[in-house]
Amino acid sequence: MKTIEWKNGKVILIDQTKLPLKEEYIVTDDYQRVAEAIKILSVRGAPAIGVAAAYAVALAAMKSQAKSTKDFLDELGEAIKLIGATRPTAVNLFWALERMKEKASANSHLAVSRLKRVLKEEADLIAAEELEMSKKMGDYGAELIADGDNVLTHCNAGALATVDYGTALAVIRSAHNQGKKIHVYADETRPLLQGARLTTWELMRENIPVTLICDNMAGHFMSLGKVDKIVVGADRVAANGDIANKIGTYSVAVLAKEHNIPFYVAVPVTTIDISIPDGSHIPIEERESHEVTGFGGSQVATEGVTVANPAFDVTPNRYITAIITDKGVLKPPYDKAIARLF
Ligand code: MRU
């Protein structure tokens, strides 16, 4: 299964707002539709957002009627601005947009028709590289998982959050494929239930044993000794190894430390942002209140209540046992380990 694909001049996205009840696809040649899909989480997860953004730029390029390269680049700049305004936390979005922009500038001597092809090829390359990175993370991370482990994960950092295979779930998939008997605890991940809807769907399709728990049950299972390891993804890693991931990750990490459970973060290097020194510089997306007050389309909270809805939280590096990347497993001190990668 591919989360994102380009076929016959169109982008195809599995609509993650519909899963697991319906398997529907968004098929579009309109970059604004892809931007909207990112905003409403039809496509989500840091690496998938980056790849979708790159393809959105390619769509904008293909649709352009500009005759001169200058007009073409101006139009592209407008499209990039709109796509970049969708979600602020996952750095992969800005990384992919910057790479597409640089590719366009570096080839500005070409005719518009040729430049369009170059940009589509660059988006294909970004997608292929992401998939390759997922596989490598899986291989490196699987070494940390033992036969018989119970692994807890939060949100969905799987095939659906990447082009395919995943980040945290890549580690679990690779361990499972090596014949290790793994059992996964999936936090449901309120308010949008990526764990309940997406992680369970992915794992059950591959017969990887999974137990769904509410977010507030994680500590209980840790205290009973039922969790051996924790593996999560991240939307951004700062230069010192602090990470931002789905809201609730911080609580899981603190509980893991209390119970001496290894807490691993799996990310492609495209999720590392060396321009920011620590997690306090990561912009945290605030989403609409109805995601918290409602459930399955019906209101559950008292009408008019004040709501806070940060989509992510920051886990300081001291809670992280190791960061699994496509270039190997990083151990503290993370500032030094990360600096060596760039
Ligand atoms: O709001 P979402 O669903 O895009 O949040 C996704 C996460 O928090 C993932 O854990 C993160 O992007 C890593 S995905 C490989």
Tab-separated table of C-alpha atoms and ligand atoms in Angstrom:
chain	number	residue	atom	x	y	z
A	1	MET	CA	0.000	0.000	0.000
A	2	LYS	CA	1.286	3.462	-0.858
A	3	THR	CA	0.004	6.459	1.075
A	4	ILE	CA	0.914	8.881	-1.730
A	5	GLU	CA	1.358	8.220	-5.414
A	6	TRP	CA	1.634	10.135	-8.672
A	7	LYS	CA	-0.236	8.571	-11.572
A	8	ASN	CA	-1.143	10.038	-14.964
A	9	GLY	CA	-0.544	13.634	-13.921
A	10	LYS	CA	-2.504	13.274	-10.684
A	11	VAL	CA	-1.695	12.809	-7.029
A	12	ILE	CA	-3.433	9.920	-5.290
A	13	LEU	CA	-3.768	10.037	-1.496
A	14	ILE	CA	-5.490	7.536	0.751
A	15	ASP	CA	-8.025	9.638	2.689
A	16	GLN	CA	-6.995	9.080	6.314
A	17	THR	CA	-9.985	10.941	7.722
A	18	LYS	CA	-12.157	8.071	6.422
A	19	LEU	CA	-10.106	5.144	7.757
A	20	PRO	CA	-10.706	2.535	9.035
A	21	LEU	CA	-14.399	2.560	8.124
A	22	LYS	CA	-13.876	3.392	4.455
A	23	GLU	CA	-10.885	3.033	2.152
A	24	GLU	CA	-11.271	6.040	-0.125
A	25	TYR	CA	-8.733	7.908	-2.244
A	26	ILE	CA	-8.327	11.564	-3.144
A	27	VAL	CA	-7.312	11.829	-6.806
A	28	THR	CA	-6.431	15.347	-7.867
A	29	ASP	CA	-4.379	17.509	-10.211
A	30	ASP	CA	-5.034	20.600	-8.071
A	31	TYR	CA	-2.265	21.629	-5.672
A	32	GLN	CA	-4.747	23.545	-3.520
A	33	ARG	CA	-6.685	20.321	-2.949
A	34	VAL	CA	-3.471	18.655	-1.727
A	35	ALA	CA	-2.808	21.634	0.583
A	36	GLU	CA	-6.342	21.263	1.947
A	37	ALA	CA	-5.760	17.510	2.426
A	38	ILE	CA	-2.666	18.297	4.522
A	39	LYS	CA	-4.580	20.846	6.605
A	40	ILE	CA	-7.506	18.566	7.425
A	41	LEU	CA	-5.256	15.502	7.981
A	42	SER	CA	-6.430	13.484	4.992
A	43	VAL	CA	-2.687	13.076	4.607
A	44	ARG	CA	-0.702	13.356	7.838
A	45	GLY	CA	2.467	12.287	9.616
A	46	ALA	CA	5.646	14.285	9.100
A	47	PRO	CA	7.315	12.397	6.203
A	48	ALA	CA	4.001	11.973	4.340
A	49	ILE	CA	3.274	15.687	4.700
A	50	GLY	CA	6.689	16.462	3.173
A	51	VAL	CA	6.158	14.174	0.185
A	52	ALA	CA	2.588	15.430	-0.360
A	53	ALA	CA	3.910	19.004	-0.317
A	54	ALA	CA	6.583	18.178	-2.911
A	55	TYR	CA	3.947	16.648	-5.190
A	56	ALA	CA	1.682	19.642	-4.606
A	57	VAL	CA	4.478	21.889	-5.926
A	58	ALA	CA	4.855	19.568	-8.925
A	59	LEU	CA	1.094	19.867	-9.587
A	60	ALA	CA	1.271	23.658	-9.348
A	61	ALA	CA	4.147	23.571	-11.851
A	62	MET	CA	2.250	21.327	-14.279
A	63	LYS	CA	-0.868	23.503	-14.220
A	64	SER	CA	1.012	26.775	-14.740
A	65	GLN	CA	0.196	28.712	-17.911
A	66	ALA	CA	3.209	30.997	-17.466
A	67	LYS	CA	5.233	31.650	-20.614
A	68	SER	CA	8.353	33.126	-19.057
A	69	THR	CA	10.511	31.451	-16.429
A	70	LYS	CA	10.201	34.524	-14.244
A	71	ASP	CA	6.364	34.366	-14.241
A	72	PHE	CA	6.571	30.621	-13.670
A	73	LEU	CA	8.847	31.003	-10.647
A	74	ASP	CA	6.621	33.768	-9.240
A	75	GLU	CA	3.562	31.508	-9.542
A	76	LEU	CA	5.467	28.661	-7.953
A	77	GLY	CA	6.471	30.939	-5.077
A	78	GLU	CA	2.794	31.735	-4.413
A	79	ALA	CA	1.879	28.046	-4.431
A	80	ILE	CA	4.750	27.225	-2.048
A	81	LYS	CA	3.554	29.939	0.329
A	82	LEU	CA	0.037	28.490	0.379
A	83	ILE	CA	1.219	24.906	0.879
A	84	GLY	CA	3.583	26.029	3.673
A	85	ALA	CA	0.718	27.656	5.573
A	86	THR	CA	-1.064	24.347	6.219
A	87	ARG	CA	0.635	22.881	9.307
A	88	PRO	CA	3.465	24.473	11.332
A	89	THR	CA	5.084	21.676	13.375
A	90	ALA	CA	6.351	18.975	10.995
A	91	VAL	CA	9.626	20.304	9.616
A	92	ASN	CA	9.454	17.877	6.687
A	93	LEU	CA	6.881	20.209	5.118
A	94	PHE	CA	9.310	23.143	5.024
A	95	TRP	CA	12.258	20.927	4.155
A	96	ALA	CA	10.440	19.543	1.075
A	97	LEU	CA	9.194	22.961	-0.041
A	98	GLU	CA	12.684	24.423	0.277
A	99	ARG	CA	14.165	21.573	-1.725
A	100	MET	CA	11.597	22.076	-4.526
A	101	LYS	CA	12.223	25.813	-4.503
A	102	GLU	CA	15.981	25.345	-4.716
A	103	LYS	CA	15.584	22.862	-7.568
A	104	ALA	CA	13.504	25.404	-9.477
A	105	SER	CA	16.010	28.224	-8.887
A	106	ALA	CA	18.977	26.048	-9.812
A	107	ASN	CA	17.283	25.244	-13.134
A	108	SER	CA	15.887	28.674	-13.908
A	109	HIS	CA	17.904	28.761	-17.136
A	110	LEU	CA	15.646	26.046	-18.594
A	111	ALA	CA	12.492	26.567	-20.642
A	112	VAL	CA	9.262	26.358	-18.618
A	113	SER	CA	8.225	23.020	-20.154
A	114	ARG	CA	11.549	21.431	-19.206
A	115	LEU	CA	11.470	22.981	-15.733
A	116	LYS	CA	8.077	21.384	-15.090
A	117	ARG	CA	9.519	17.938	-15.777
A	118	VAL	CA	12.517	18.619	-13.555
A	119	LEU	CA	10.213	19.489	-10.633
A	120	LYS	CA	8.039	16.416	-11.082
A	121	GLU	CA	11.195	14.269	-11.126
A	122	GLU	CA	12.439	15.961	-7.959
A	123	ALA	CA	9.156	15.169	-6.174
A	124	ASP	CA	9.483	11.528	-7.305
A	125	LEU	CA	13.006	11.495	-5.919
A	126	ILE	CA	11.870	12.883	-2.554
A	127	ALA	CA	9.190	10.161	-2.377
A	128	ALA	CA	11.656	7.405	-3.283
A	129	GLU	CA	14.214	8.646	-0.760
A	130	GLU	CA	11.599	8.752	2.022
A	131	LEU	CA	10.669	5.136	1.334
A	132	GLU	CA	14.322	4.119	1.367
A	133	MET	CA	14.831	5.930	4.701
A	134	SER	CA	11.869	4.079	6.241
A	135	LYS	CA	13.393	0.725	5.348
A	136	LYS	CA	16.778	1.728	6.784
A	137	MET	CA	15.213	2.982	10.034
A	138	GLY	CA	13.396	-0.315	10.285
A	139	ASP	CA	16.628	-2.276	9.926
A	140	TYR	CA	18.566	-0.191	12.458
A	141	GLY	CA	15.689	-0.040	14.933
A	142	ALA	CA	14.839	-3.754	14.804
A	143	GLU	CA	18.195	-4.472	16.467
A	144	LEU	CA	16.825	-2.798	19.604
A	145	ILE	CA	13.744	-5.024	19.761
A	146	ALA	CA	13.933	-8.455	21.367
A	147	ASP	CA	11.882	-11.558	20.639
A	148	GLY	CA	8.759	-11.450	22.792
A	149	ASP	CA	8.798	-7.667	23.391
A	150	ASN	CA	5.632	-5.736	24.159
A	151	VAL	CA	6.096	-2.395	22.411
A	152	LEU	CA	3.962	0.648	23.099
A	153	THR	CA	3.479	3.317	20.444
A	154	HIS	CA	1.606	6.613	20.366
A	155	CYS	CA	-0.278	8.132	17.412
A	156	ASN	CA	0.440	6.644	13.981
A	157	ALA	CA	4.017	6.621	12.772
A	158	GLY	CA	3.431	3.910	10.212
A	159	ALA	CA	3.056	3.423	6.471
A	160	LEU	CA	0.218	5.943	6.583
A	161	ALA	CA	2.509	8.608	8.031
A	162	THR	CA	5.168	8.041	5.357
A	163	VAL	CA	5.159	6.884	1.742
A	164	ASP	CA	5.107	3.315	3.046
A	165	TYR	CA	6.562	1.193	5.886
A	166	GLY	CA	6.727	3.969	8.511
A	167	THR	CA	9.146	5.240	11.150
A	168	ALA	CA	8.221	3.794	14.572
A	169	LEU	CA	6.131	1.118	12.857
A	170	ALA	CA	9.017	0.451	10.439
A	171	VAL	CA	10.995	-0.689	13.479
A	172	ILE	CA	8.107	-2.934	14.561
A	173	ARG	CA	7.560	-4.242	10.987
A	174	SER	CA	11.240	-5.093	10.532
A	175	ALA	CA	11.415	-6.862	13.916
A	176	HIS	CA	8.239	-8.791	13.040
A	177	ASN	CA	9.634	-9.685	9.587
A	178	GLN	CA	12.780	-11.014	11.277
A	179	GLY	CA	10.528	-13.520	13.027
A	180	LYS	CA	10.533	-11.831	16.436
A	181	LYS	CA	7.245	-12.254	18.256
A	182	ILE	CA	6.208	-8.681	18.937
A	183	HIS	CA	3.041	-7.446	20.542
A	184	VAL	CA	2.076	-3.779	20.222
A	185	TYR	CA	0.104	-1.573	22.607
A	186	ALA	CA	-1.414	1.230	20.518
A	187	ASP	CA	-2.445	4.372	22.402
A	188	GLU	CA	-5.735	5.557	20.923
A	189	THR	CA	-4.403	9.145	20.619
A	190	ARG	CA	-7.125	11.617	21.474
A	191	PRO	CA	-8.483	13.828	20.075
A	192	LEU	CA	-8.220	12.558	16.482
A	193	LEU	CA	-7.622	8.885	17.273
A	194	GLN	CA	-4.750	8.195	14.893
A	195	GLY	CA	-3.784	5.229	17.090
A	196	ALA	CA	-7.266	3.721	17.254
A	197	ARG	CA	-8.124	4.364	13.615
A	198	LEU	CA	-4.832	4.086	11.731
A	199	THR	CA	-2.228	2.139	13.730
A	200	THR	CA	-4.638	-0.714	14.475
A	201	TRP	CA	-5.751	-0.777	10.808
A	202	GLU	CA	-2.193	-1.004	9.544
A	203	LEU	CA	-0.982	-3.603	12.012
A	204	MET	CA	-4.028	-5.844	11.773
A	205	ARG	CA	-3.708	-5.955	7.960
A	206	GLU	CA	-0.267	-7.491	8.477
A	207	ASN	CA	-1.252	-9.752	11.353
A	208	ILE	CA	1.028	-7.977	13.813
A	209	PRO	CA	-0.583	-8.515	17.247
A	210	VAL	CA	-1.922	-5.241	18.632
A	211	THR	CA	-3.940	-4.221	21.682
A	212	LEU	CA	-5.686	-0.863	21.605
A	213	ILE	CA	-5.638	1.126	24.852
A	214	CYS	CA	-6.918	4.564	25.821
A	215	ASP	CA	-4.149	7.127	26.310
A	216	ASN	CA	-4.770	7.240	30.046
A	217	MET	CA	-4.134	3.480	30.382
A	218	ALA	CA	-0.478	3.628	29.291
A	219	GLY	CA	0.892	4.261	32.805
A	220	HIS	CA	-1.180	1.425	34.212
A	221	PHE	CA	0.257	-1.110	31.769
A	222	MET	CA	3.784	0.179	32.395
A	223	SER	CA	3.317	-0.198	36.156
A	224	LEU	CA	2.189	-3.804	35.650
A	225	GLY	CA	5.437	-4.554	33.791
A	226	LYS	CA	3.566	-5.193	30.556
A	227	VAL	CA	5.510	-2.749	28.385
A	228	ASP	CA	9.110	-3.614	27.461
A	229	LYS	CA	9.862	-0.785	25.032
A	230	ILE	CA	8.321	2.354	23.613
A	231	VAL	CA	8.832	3.520	20.031
A	232	VAL	CA	7.322	6.720	18.658
A	233	GLY	CA	7.893	9.015	15.674
A	234	ALA	CA	8.420	12.773	15.716
A	235	ASP	CA	7.429	15.837	13.733
A	236	ARG	CA	10.600	17.736	14.477
A	237	VAL	CA	13.852	17.040	16.276
A	238	ALA	CA	15.878	20.030	17.510
A	239	ALA	CA	19.693	20.190	17.341
A	240	ASN	CA	19.939	19.029	20.971
A	241	GLY	CA	17.656	15.999	20.465
A	242	ASP	CA	14.484	17.426	22.014
A	243	ILE	CA	11.528	16.216	19.959
A	244	ALA	CA	8.004	17.340	19.161
A	245	ASN	CA	5.491	14.571	18.574
A	246	LYS	CA	1.748	14.019	18.919
A	247	ILE	CA	0.245	15.449	22.079
A	248	GLY	CA	0.569	12.897	24.873
A	249	THR	CA	4.045	11.715	23.881
A	250	TYR	CA	5.646	13.728	26.692
A	251	SER	CA	3.524	12.001	29.353
A	252	VAL	CA	4.440	8.604	27.900
A	253	ALA	CA	8.154	9.500	27.980
A	254	VAL	CA	8.051	10.679	31.607
A	255	LEU	CA	6.188	7.524	32.643
A	256	ALA	CA	8.730	5.409	30.752
A	257	LYS	CA	11.570	6.941	32.766
A	258	GLU	CA	9.740	6.261	36.037
A	259	HIS	CA	9.392	2.597	35.039
A	260	ASN	CA	12.878	2.213	33.479
A	261	ILE	CA	11.429	1.413	30.065
A	262	PRO	CA	13.562	2.344	27.013
A	263	PHE	CA	11.940	5.194	25.082
A	264	TYR	CA	12.972	5.307	21.396
A	265	VAL	CA	12.182	7.903	18.735
A	266	ALA	CA	12.395	6.879	15.067
A	267	VAL	CA	12.889	9.630	12.478
A	268	PRO	CA	14.338	10.093	9.019
A	269	VAL	CA	17.075	12.764	8.952
A	270	THR	CA	14.581	14.991	7.097
A	271	THR	CA	12.789	15.420	10.457
A	272	ILE	CA	15.877	16.864	12.160
A	273	ASP	CA	15.972	20.671	12.247
A	274	ILE	CA	19.484	21.778	13.123
A	275	SER	CA	18.465	25.432	12.784
A	276	ILE	CA	16.808	25.358	16.201
A	277	PRO	CA	18.867	24.721	19.349
A	278	ASP	CA	16.156	23.051	21.451
A	279	GLY	CA	12.506	22.050	21.654
A	280	SER	CA	11.293	25.398	22.983
A	281	HIS	CA	11.736	26.795	19.444
A	282	ILE	CA	9.405	24.254	17.811
A	283	PRO	CA	6.092	25.853	16.766
A	284	ILE	CA	3.214	23.874	18.241
A	285	GLU	CA	0.079	23.706	16.119
A	286	GLU	CA	-3.144	24.669	17.884
A	287	ARG	CA	-6.174	23.071	16.257
A	288	GLU	CA	-9.878	23.835	16.352
A	289	SER	CA	-11.882	23.266	19.521
A	290	HIS	CA	-14.539	21.039	17.923
A	291	GLU	CA	-11.922	18.251	17.691
A	292	VAL	CA	-11.988	18.123	21.510
A	293	THR	CA	-15.627	18.936	22.243
A	294	GLY	CA	-16.995	16.448	19.739
A	295	PHE	CA	-16.579	12.769	19.067
A	296	GLY	CA	-17.600	10.920	15.924
A	297	GLY	CA	-19.570	13.909	14.705
A	298	SER	CA	-21.588	14.455	17.876
A	299	GLN	CA	-20.955	16.922	20.647
A	300	VAL	CA	-19.879	15.461	23.987
A	301	ALA	CA	-18.696	18.533	25.930
A	302	THR	CA	-20.776	21.267	27.517
A	303	GLU	CA	-21.778	23.856	24.933
A	304	GLY	CA	-19.545	26.925	25.015
A	305	VAL	CA	-16.733	25.456	27.132
A	306	THR	CA	-13.258	26.919	26.637
A	307	VAL	CA	-10.944	24.406	24.960
A	308	ALA	CA	-7.186	24.045	24.492
A	309	ASN	CA	-6.121	21.811	21.611
A	310	PRO	CA	-2.355	21.719	21.032
A	311	ALA	CA	-1.660	18.988	18.458
A	312	PHE	CA	1.884	18.269	19.664
A	313	ASP	CA	4.060	18.416	22.766
A	314	VAL	CA	7.801	18.558	23.329
A	315	THR	CA	9.721	15.725	24.958
A	316	PRO	CA	13.100	16.878	26.324
A	317	ASN	CA	16.101	14.820	25.215
A	318	ARG	CA	16.784	13.507	28.746
A	319	TYR	CA	13.791	11.161	28.423
A	320	ILE	CA	14.969	9.661	25.123
A	321	THR	CA	17.040	6.460	25.257
A	322	ALA	CA	18.018	6.590	21.573
A	323	ILE	CA	16.991	8.247	18.308
A	324	ILE	CA	16.722	5.758	15.456
A	325	THR	CA	17.499	7.317	12.060
A	326	ASP	CA	18.167	6.063	8.556
A	327	LYS	CA	21.831	6.816	9.204
A	328	GLY	CA	22.061	4.747	12.383
A	329	VAL	CA	21.033	4.836	16.040
A	330	LEU	CA	21.949	8.040	17.892
A	331	LYS	CA	22.776	7.936	21.597
A	332	PRO	CA	23.219	10.853	24.028
A	333	PRO	CA	24.726	13.384	24.024
A	334	TYR	CA	22.433	14.149	21.089
A	335	ASP	CA	23.859	17.553	20.226
A	336	LYS	CA	27.136	15.860	19.289
A	337	ALA	CA	25.514	12.832	17.614
A	338	ILE	CA	23.241	15.084	15.520
A	339	ALA	CA	26.050	17.480	14.589
A	340	ARG	CA	28.022	14.522	13.210
A	341	LEU	CA	25.156	13.752	10.792
A	342	PHE	CA	25.167	17.155	9.083
B	1	MRU	O1	-1.249	15.263	13.566
B	1	MRU	P1	-0.575	14.128	12.872
B	1	MRU	O2	-1.427	12.916	12.737
B	1	MRU	O3	0.054	14.546	11.564
B	1	MRU	O4	0.620	13.738	13.847
B	1	MRU	C1	1.513	12.732	13.461
B	1	MRU	C2	2.498	12.388	14.512
B	1	MRU	O5	2.526	12.948	15.576
B	1	MRU	C3	3.514	11.330	14.153
B	1	MRU	O6	3.912	10.627	15.296
B	1	MRU	C4	4.746	11.996	13.530
B	1	MRU	O7	4.395	12.822	12.450
B	1	MRU	C5	5.719	11.008	13.055
B	1	MRU	S1	5.105	10.185	11.659
B	1	MRU	C6	6.186	9.117	11.032
